[in-house]
């Protein structure tokens, strides 16, 4: 069947079998191999992409049923560079297999979560617990999310003024 799929700002018209999964379209048809395939059963989060800004598991979505804008790690954009840098600086990955999925879930949190929640370690752990990592033990991932540059990014995404070192708004 013919399907329209909007991915990272580009529209694709594809002839797809009704049962084809979004992850296979992204990786095999569109060459977007940043989205990783782990369990292929909706359990590990490696395949997390955003659909209209919400984190979804591409391995359990039928591509022809996707109607929103899909964003993959390739489409995360320069704006999210502080997030990627924080993962590197804080030891947020080792082998990197889970990292695209972690980044996409984190990007959704940074864009939408109440700002005060982004400083709450226990809450962050809970929000990220759908994304499994076999390497890092999660501490580095949470440190990355609490990194000051990432907090600044979250404020920027909301159009809020930066907060200076002393805690005062600039
Ligand atoms: S590959 Fe999709 S959740 Fe594991
Ligand atoms: S960094 Fe290796 S699985 Fe997460």
PDB file of C-alpha atoms and ligand atoms in Angstrom:
ATOM      1  CA  UNK A   1       0.000   0.000   0.000  1.00  0.00           C
ATOM      2  CA  UNK A   2       1.140   3.564  -0.637  1.00  0.00           C
ATOM      3  CA  UNK A   3       2.060   5.478   2.494  1.00  0.00           C
ATOM      4  CA  UNK A   4       3.268   9.001   3.184  1.00  0.00           C
ATOM      5  CA  UNK A   5       5.857   9.324   5.874  1.00  0.00           C
ATOM      6  CA  UNK A   6       7.380  12.561   7.089  1.00  0.00           C
ATOM      7  CA  UNK A   7      10.811  11.956   8.588  1.00  0.00           C
ATOM      8  CA  UNK A   8      13.215  14.641   9.819  1.00  0.00           C
ATOM      9  CA  UNK A   9      11.364  17.268   7.824  1.00  0.00           C
ATOM     10  CA  UNK A  10      11.294  15.333   4.559  1.00  0.00           C
ATOM     11  CA  UNK A  11       8.251  13.709   3.046  1.00  0.00           C
ATOM     12  CA  UNK A  12       8.540  10.204   1.603  1.00  0.00           C
ATOM     13  CA  UNK A  13       5.946   8.373  -0.466  1.00  0.00           C
ATOM     14  CA  UNK A  14       6.585   4.657  -0.112  1.00  0.00           C
ATOM     15  CA  UNK A  15       4.989   1.467  -1.325  1.00  0.00           C
ATOM     16  CA  UNK A  16       4.875  -0.570   1.879  1.00  0.00           C
ATOM     17  CA  UNK A  17       3.568  -3.983   2.883  1.00  0.00           C
ATOM     18  CA  UNK A  18       0.829  -3.412   5.479  1.00  0.00           C
ATOM     19  CA  UNK A  19       2.839  -5.180   8.196  1.00  0.00           C
ATOM     20  CA  UNK A  20       6.137  -3.370   7.725  1.00  0.00           C
ATOM     21  CA  UNK A  21       7.482  -1.852  10.921  1.00  0.00           C
ATOM     22  CA  UNK A  22       8.642   1.715  11.213  1.00  0.00           C
ATOM     23  CA  UNK A  23      12.136   0.645  12.272  1.00  0.00           C
ATOM     24  CA  UNK A  24      12.596  -1.337   9.051  1.00  0.00           C
ATOM     25  CA  UNK A  25      11.457   1.577   6.922  1.00  0.00           C
ATOM     26  CA  UNK A  26      13.839   3.932   8.707  1.00  0.00           C
ATOM     27  CA  UNK A  27      16.865   1.665   8.592  1.00  0.00           C
ATOM     28  CA  UNK A  28      16.425  -0.359   5.421  1.00  0.00           C
ATOM     29  CA  UNK A  29      14.507   1.923   3.087  1.00  0.00           C
ATOM     30  CA  UNK A  30      15.625   5.387   4.218  1.00  0.00           C
ATOM     31  CA  UNK A  31      19.145   4.473   5.394  1.00  0.00           C
ATOM     32  CA  UNK A  32      18.633   6.065   8.820  1.00  0.00           C
ATOM     33  CA  UNK A  33      20.627   3.481  10.726  1.00  0.00           C
ATOM     34  CA  UNK A  34      21.107   5.692  13.785  1.00  0.00           C
ATOM     35  CA  UNK A  35      17.902   4.148  15.119  1.00  0.00           C
ATOM     36  CA  UNK A  36      19.049   0.868  16.654  1.00  0.00           C
ATOM     37  CA  UNK A  37      17.343  -2.462  16.809  1.00  0.00           C
ATOM     38  CA  UNK A  38      17.654  -4.407  20.030  1.00  0.00           C
ATOM     39  CA  UNK A  39      14.826  -6.606  21.295  1.00  0.00           C
ATOM     40  CA  UNK A  40      12.416  -5.846  18.435  1.00  0.00           C
ATOM     41  CA  UNK A  41       9.666  -6.378  20.986  1.00  0.00           C
ATOM     42  CA  UNK A  42       9.099  -2.964  22.543  1.00  0.00           C
ATOM     43  CA  UNK A  43      11.131  -3.684  25.658  1.00  0.00           C
ATOM     44  CA  UNK A  44      14.607  -2.155  25.396  1.00  0.00           C
ATOM     45  CA  UNK A  45      14.070   1.340  23.966  1.00  0.00           C
ATOM     46  CA  UNK A  46      16.996   1.122  21.533  1.00  0.00           C
ATOM     47  CA  UNK A  47      14.673   2.020  18.661  1.00  0.00           C
ATOM     48  CA  UNK A  48      13.134   5.109  20.309  1.00  0.00           C
ATOM     49  CA  UNK A  49      12.187   7.867  17.875  1.00  0.00           C
ATOM     50  CA  UNK A  50       9.901  10.858  18.289  1.00  0.00           C
ATOM     51  CA  UNK A  51       6.498  10.984  16.625  1.00  0.00           C
ATOM     52  CA  UNK A  52       5.088  14.484  16.924  1.00  0.00           C
ATOM     53  CA  UNK A  53       7.555  15.004  19.751  1.00  0.00           C
ATOM     54  CA  UNK A  54       6.534  11.934  21.744  1.00  0.00           C
ATOM     55  CA  UNK A  55       8.976   9.065  22.290  1.00  0.00           C
ATOM     56  CA  UNK A  56       7.784   5.891  20.570  1.00  0.00           C
ATOM     57  CA  UNK A  57       9.307   2.502  19.914  1.00  0.00           C
ATOM     58  CA  UNK A  58       9.778   2.154  16.182  1.00  0.00           C
ATOM     59  CA  UNK A  59      10.052  -1.648  16.386  1.00  0.00           C
ATOM     60  CA  UNK A  60       6.424  -2.082  17.374  1.00  0.00           C
ATOM     61  CA  UNK A  61       4.851   0.576  15.141  1.00  0.00           C
ATOM     62  CA  UNK A  62       3.427  -0.237  11.755  1.00  0.00           C
ATOM     63  CA  UNK A  63       4.856   2.306   9.343  1.00  0.00           C
ATOM     64  CA  UNK A  64       1.606   2.718   7.428  1.00  0.00           C
ATOM     65  CA  UNK A  65      -0.189   3.718  10.669  1.00  0.00           C
ATOM     66  CA  UNK A  66       2.211   6.561  11.451  1.00  0.00           C
ATOM     67  CA  UNK A  67       0.612   9.890  10.697  1.00  0.00           C
ATOM     68  CA  UNK A  68       2.756  12.354  12.596  1.00  0.00           C
ATOM     69  CA  UNK A  69       6.212  13.785  11.985  1.00  0.00           C
ATOM     70  CA  UNK A  70       8.923  11.248  12.757  1.00  0.00           C
ATOM     71  CA  UNK A  71      12.237  12.463  14.123  1.00  0.00           C
ATOM     72  CA  UNK A  72      15.241  10.197  14.395  1.00  0.00           C
ATOM     73  CA  UNK A  73      18.622  10.823  15.984  1.00  0.00           C
ATOM     74  CA  UNK A  74      19.901  12.009  12.580  1.00  0.00           C
ATOM     75  CA  UNK A  75      17.327  14.782  12.748  1.00  0.00           C
ATOM     76  CA  UNK A  76      18.040  15.885  16.289  1.00  0.00           C
ATOM     77  CA  UNK A  77      19.859  18.945  14.999  1.00  0.00           C
ATOM     78  CA  UNK A  78      22.573  21.292  16.192  1.00  0.00           C
ATOM     79  CA  UNK A  79      20.322  22.724  18.851  1.00  0.00           C
ATOM     80  CA  UNK A  80      20.674  19.518  20.839  1.00  0.00           C
ATOM     81  CA  UNK A  81      24.479  19.526  20.664  1.00  0.00           C
ATOM     82  CA  UNK A  82      24.731  20.334  24.421  1.00  0.00           C
ATOM     83  CA  UNK A  83      22.840  17.105  25.139  1.00  0.00           C
ATOM     84  CA  UNK A  84      25.158  15.014  22.961  1.00  0.00           C
ATOM     85  CA  UNK A  85      28.189  16.745  24.461  1.00  0.00           C
ATOM     86  CA  UNK A  86      26.922  16.093  27.987  1.00  0.00           C
ATOM     87  CA  UNK A  87      26.584  12.366  27.252  1.00  0.00           C
ATOM     88  CA  UNK A  88      30.223  12.391  26.120  1.00  0.00           C
ATOM     89  CA  UNK A  89      31.467  14.528  29.026  1.00  0.00           C
ATOM     90  CA  UNK A  90      29.570  12.715  31.765  1.00  0.00           C
ATOM     91  CA  UNK A  91      30.263   9.136  30.646  1.00  0.00           C
ATOM     92  CA  UNK A  92      26.724   8.649  29.372  1.00  0.00           C
ATOM     93  CA  UNK A  93      27.717   5.885  26.973  1.00  0.00           C
ATOM     94  CA  UNK A  94      30.297   3.189  26.384  1.00  0.00           C
ATOM     95  CA  UNK A  95      29.489   1.008  23.352  1.00  0.00           C
ATOM     96  CA  UNK A  96      26.912   3.564  22.205  1.00  0.00           C
ATOM     97  CA  UNK A  97      24.298   1.067  21.061  1.00  0.00           C
ATOM     98  CA  UNK A  98      21.532   2.424  23.286  1.00  0.00           C
ATOM     99  CA  UNK A  99      22.607   6.042  22.915  1.00  0.00           C
ATOM    100  CA  UNK A 100      20.390   7.149  19.999  1.00  0.00           C
ATOM    101  CA  UNK A 101      17.319   5.890  21.857  1.00  0.00           C
ATOM    102  CA  UNK A 102      18.479   7.500  25.110  1.00  0.00           C
ATOM    103  CA  UNK A 103      19.072  10.798  23.316  1.00  0.00           C
ATOM    104  CA  UNK A 104      15.641  10.800  21.716  1.00  0.00           C
ATOM    105  CA  UNK A 105      13.864  10.086  24.986  1.00  0.00           C
ATOM    106  CA  UNK A 106      15.976  12.704  26.725  1.00  0.00           C
ATOM    107  CA  UNK A 107      15.239  15.254  23.987  1.00  0.00           C
ATOM    108  CA  UNK A 108      11.509  14.774  24.508  1.00  0.00           C
ATOM    109  CA  UNK A 109      11.934  15.256  28.247  1.00  0.00           C
ATOM    110  CA  UNK A 110      13.989  18.412  27.784  1.00  0.00           C
ATOM    111  CA  UNK A 111      11.373  19.852  25.479  1.00  0.00           C
ATOM    112  CA  UNK A 112       8.299  18.994  27.518  1.00  0.00           C
ATOM    113  CA  UNK A 113       8.940  18.143  31.157  1.00  0.00           C
ATOM    114  CA  UNK A 114       8.310  20.762  33.833  1.00  0.00           C
ATOM    115  CA  UNK A 115      11.659  22.510  34.339  1.00  0.00           C
ATOM    116  CA  UNK A 116      11.770  21.827  38.071  1.00  0.00           C
ATOM    117  CA  UNK A 117      11.470  18.093  37.387  1.00  0.00           C
ATOM    118  CA  UNK A 118      14.656  18.148  35.322  1.00  0.00           C
ATOM    119  CA  UNK A 119      16.614  18.661  38.531  1.00  0.00           C
ATOM    120  CA  UNK A 120      15.014  15.671  40.255  1.00  0.00           C
ATOM    121  CA  UNK A 121      17.277  12.644  39.880  1.00  0.00           C
ATOM    122  CA  UNK A 122      14.730  10.055  41.027  1.00  0.00           C
ATOM    123  CA  UNK A 123      12.130  11.405  38.619  1.00  0.00           C
ATOM    124  CA  UNK A 124      14.606  11.423  35.740  1.00  0.00           C
ATOM    125  CA  UNK A 125      15.538   7.799  36.431  1.00  0.00           C
ATOM    126  CA  UNK A 126      11.887   6.858  36.329  1.00  0.00           C
ATOM    127  CA  UNK A 127      11.317   8.696  33.054  1.00  0.00           C
ATOM    128  CA  UNK A 128      14.329   7.064  31.408  1.00  0.00           C
ATOM    129  CA  UNK A 129      13.664   3.546  32.672  1.00  0.00           C
ATOM    130  CA  UNK A 130      12.177   2.393  29.370  1.00  0.00           C
ATOM    131  CA  UNK A 131      15.618   2.678  27.793  1.00  0.00           C
ATOM    132  CA  UNK A 132      17.937  -0.135  28.768  1.00  0.00           C
ATOM    133  CA  UNK A 133      21.718   0.204  28.731  1.00  0.00           C
ATOM    134  CA  UNK A 134      23.965  -2.823  29.070  1.00  0.00           C
ATOM    135  CA  UNK A 135      27.116  -0.792  29.678  1.00  0.00           C
ATOM    136  CA  UNK A 136      27.028   2.358  31.750  1.00  0.00           C
ATOM    137  CA  UNK A 137      24.943   1.574  34.784  1.00  0.00           C
ATOM    138  CA  UNK A 138      22.846   4.707  34.115  1.00  0.00           C
ATOM    139  CA  UNK A 139      24.688   7.087  36.444  1.00  0.00           C
ATOM    140  CA  UNK A 140      26.436   8.816  33.533  1.00  0.00           C
ATOM    141  CA  UNK A 141      23.176   9.149  31.631  1.00  0.00           C
ATOM    142  CA  UNK A 142      21.458  10.823  34.570  1.00  0.00           C
ATOM    143  CA  UNK A 143      24.486  13.035  35.188  1.00  0.00           C
ATOM    144  CA  UNK A 144      24.285  14.115  31.545  1.00  0.00           C
ATOM    145  CA  UNK A 145      20.633  15.062  31.939  1.00  0.00           C
ATOM    146  CA  UNK A 146      21.454  17.121  35.021  1.00  0.00           C
ATOM    147  CA  UNK A 147      24.431  18.822  33.348  1.00  0.00           C
ATOM    148  CA  UNK A 148      24.193  22.610  33.552  1.00  0.00           C
ATOM    149  CA  UNK A 149      24.467  23.094  29.771  1.00  0.00           C
ATOM    150  CA  UNK A 150      21.578  20.677  29.320  1.00  0.00           C
ATOM    151  CA  UNK A 151      19.493  22.569  31.883  1.00  0.00           C
ATOM    152  CA  UNK A 152      20.247  25.738  29.929  1.00  0.00           C
ATOM    153  CA  UNK A 153      19.148  24.012  26.737  1.00  0.00           C
ATOM    154  CA  UNK A 154      15.845  23.043  28.383  1.00  0.00           C
ATOM    155  CA  UNK A 155      15.266  26.663  29.359  1.00  0.00           C
ATOM    156  CA  UNK A 156      16.167  27.804  25.836  1.00  0.00           C
ATOM    157  CA  UNK A 157      13.673  25.359  24.360  1.00  0.00           C
ATOM    158  CA  UNK A 158      10.975  27.094  26.400  1.00  0.00           C
ATOM    159  CA  UNK A 159      12.215  30.540  25.471  1.00  0.00           C
ATOM    160  CA  UNK A 160      13.048  31.239  29.111  1.00  0.00           C
ATOM    161  CA  UNK A 161      15.931  33.500  30.099  1.00  0.00           C
ATOM    162  CA  UNK A 162      19.188  31.923  31.177  1.00  0.00           C
ATOM    163  CA  UNK A 163      19.934  31.566  34.874  1.00  0.00           C
ATOM    164  CA  UNK A 164      23.276  32.854  36.069  1.00  0.00           C
ATOM    165  CA  UNK A 165      25.605  31.001  38.385  1.00  0.00           C
ATOM    166  CA  UNK A 166      24.084  32.681  41.419  1.00  0.00           C
ATOM    167  CA  UNK A 167      20.644  31.437  40.424  1.00  0.00           C
ATOM    168  CA  UNK A 168      19.332  34.779  39.194  1.00  0.00           C
ATOM    169  CA  UNK A 169      17.653  35.128  35.866  1.00  0.00           C
ATOM    170  CA  UNK A 170      19.680  37.172  33.365  1.00  0.00           C
TER     171      UNK A 170
HETATM  172  S1  LIG B   1      14.231  -2.666  19.590  1.00  0.00           S
HETATM  173 FE1  LIG B   1      12.423  -1.555  19.943  1.00  0.00          FE
HETATM  174  S2  LIG B   1      12.140  -1.602  22.083  1.00  0.00           S
HETATM  175 FE2  LIG B   1      13.842  -2.897  21.736  1.00  0.00          FE
HETATM  176  S1  LIG B   2      26.262   2.353  26.037  1.00  0.00           S
HETATM  177 FE1  LIG B   2      26.332   0.245  25.517  1.00  0.00          FE
HETATM  178  S2  LIG B   2      24.265  -0.373  25.689  1.00  0.00           S
HETATM  179 FE2  LIG B   2      24.262   1.630  26.453  1.00  0.00          FE
END
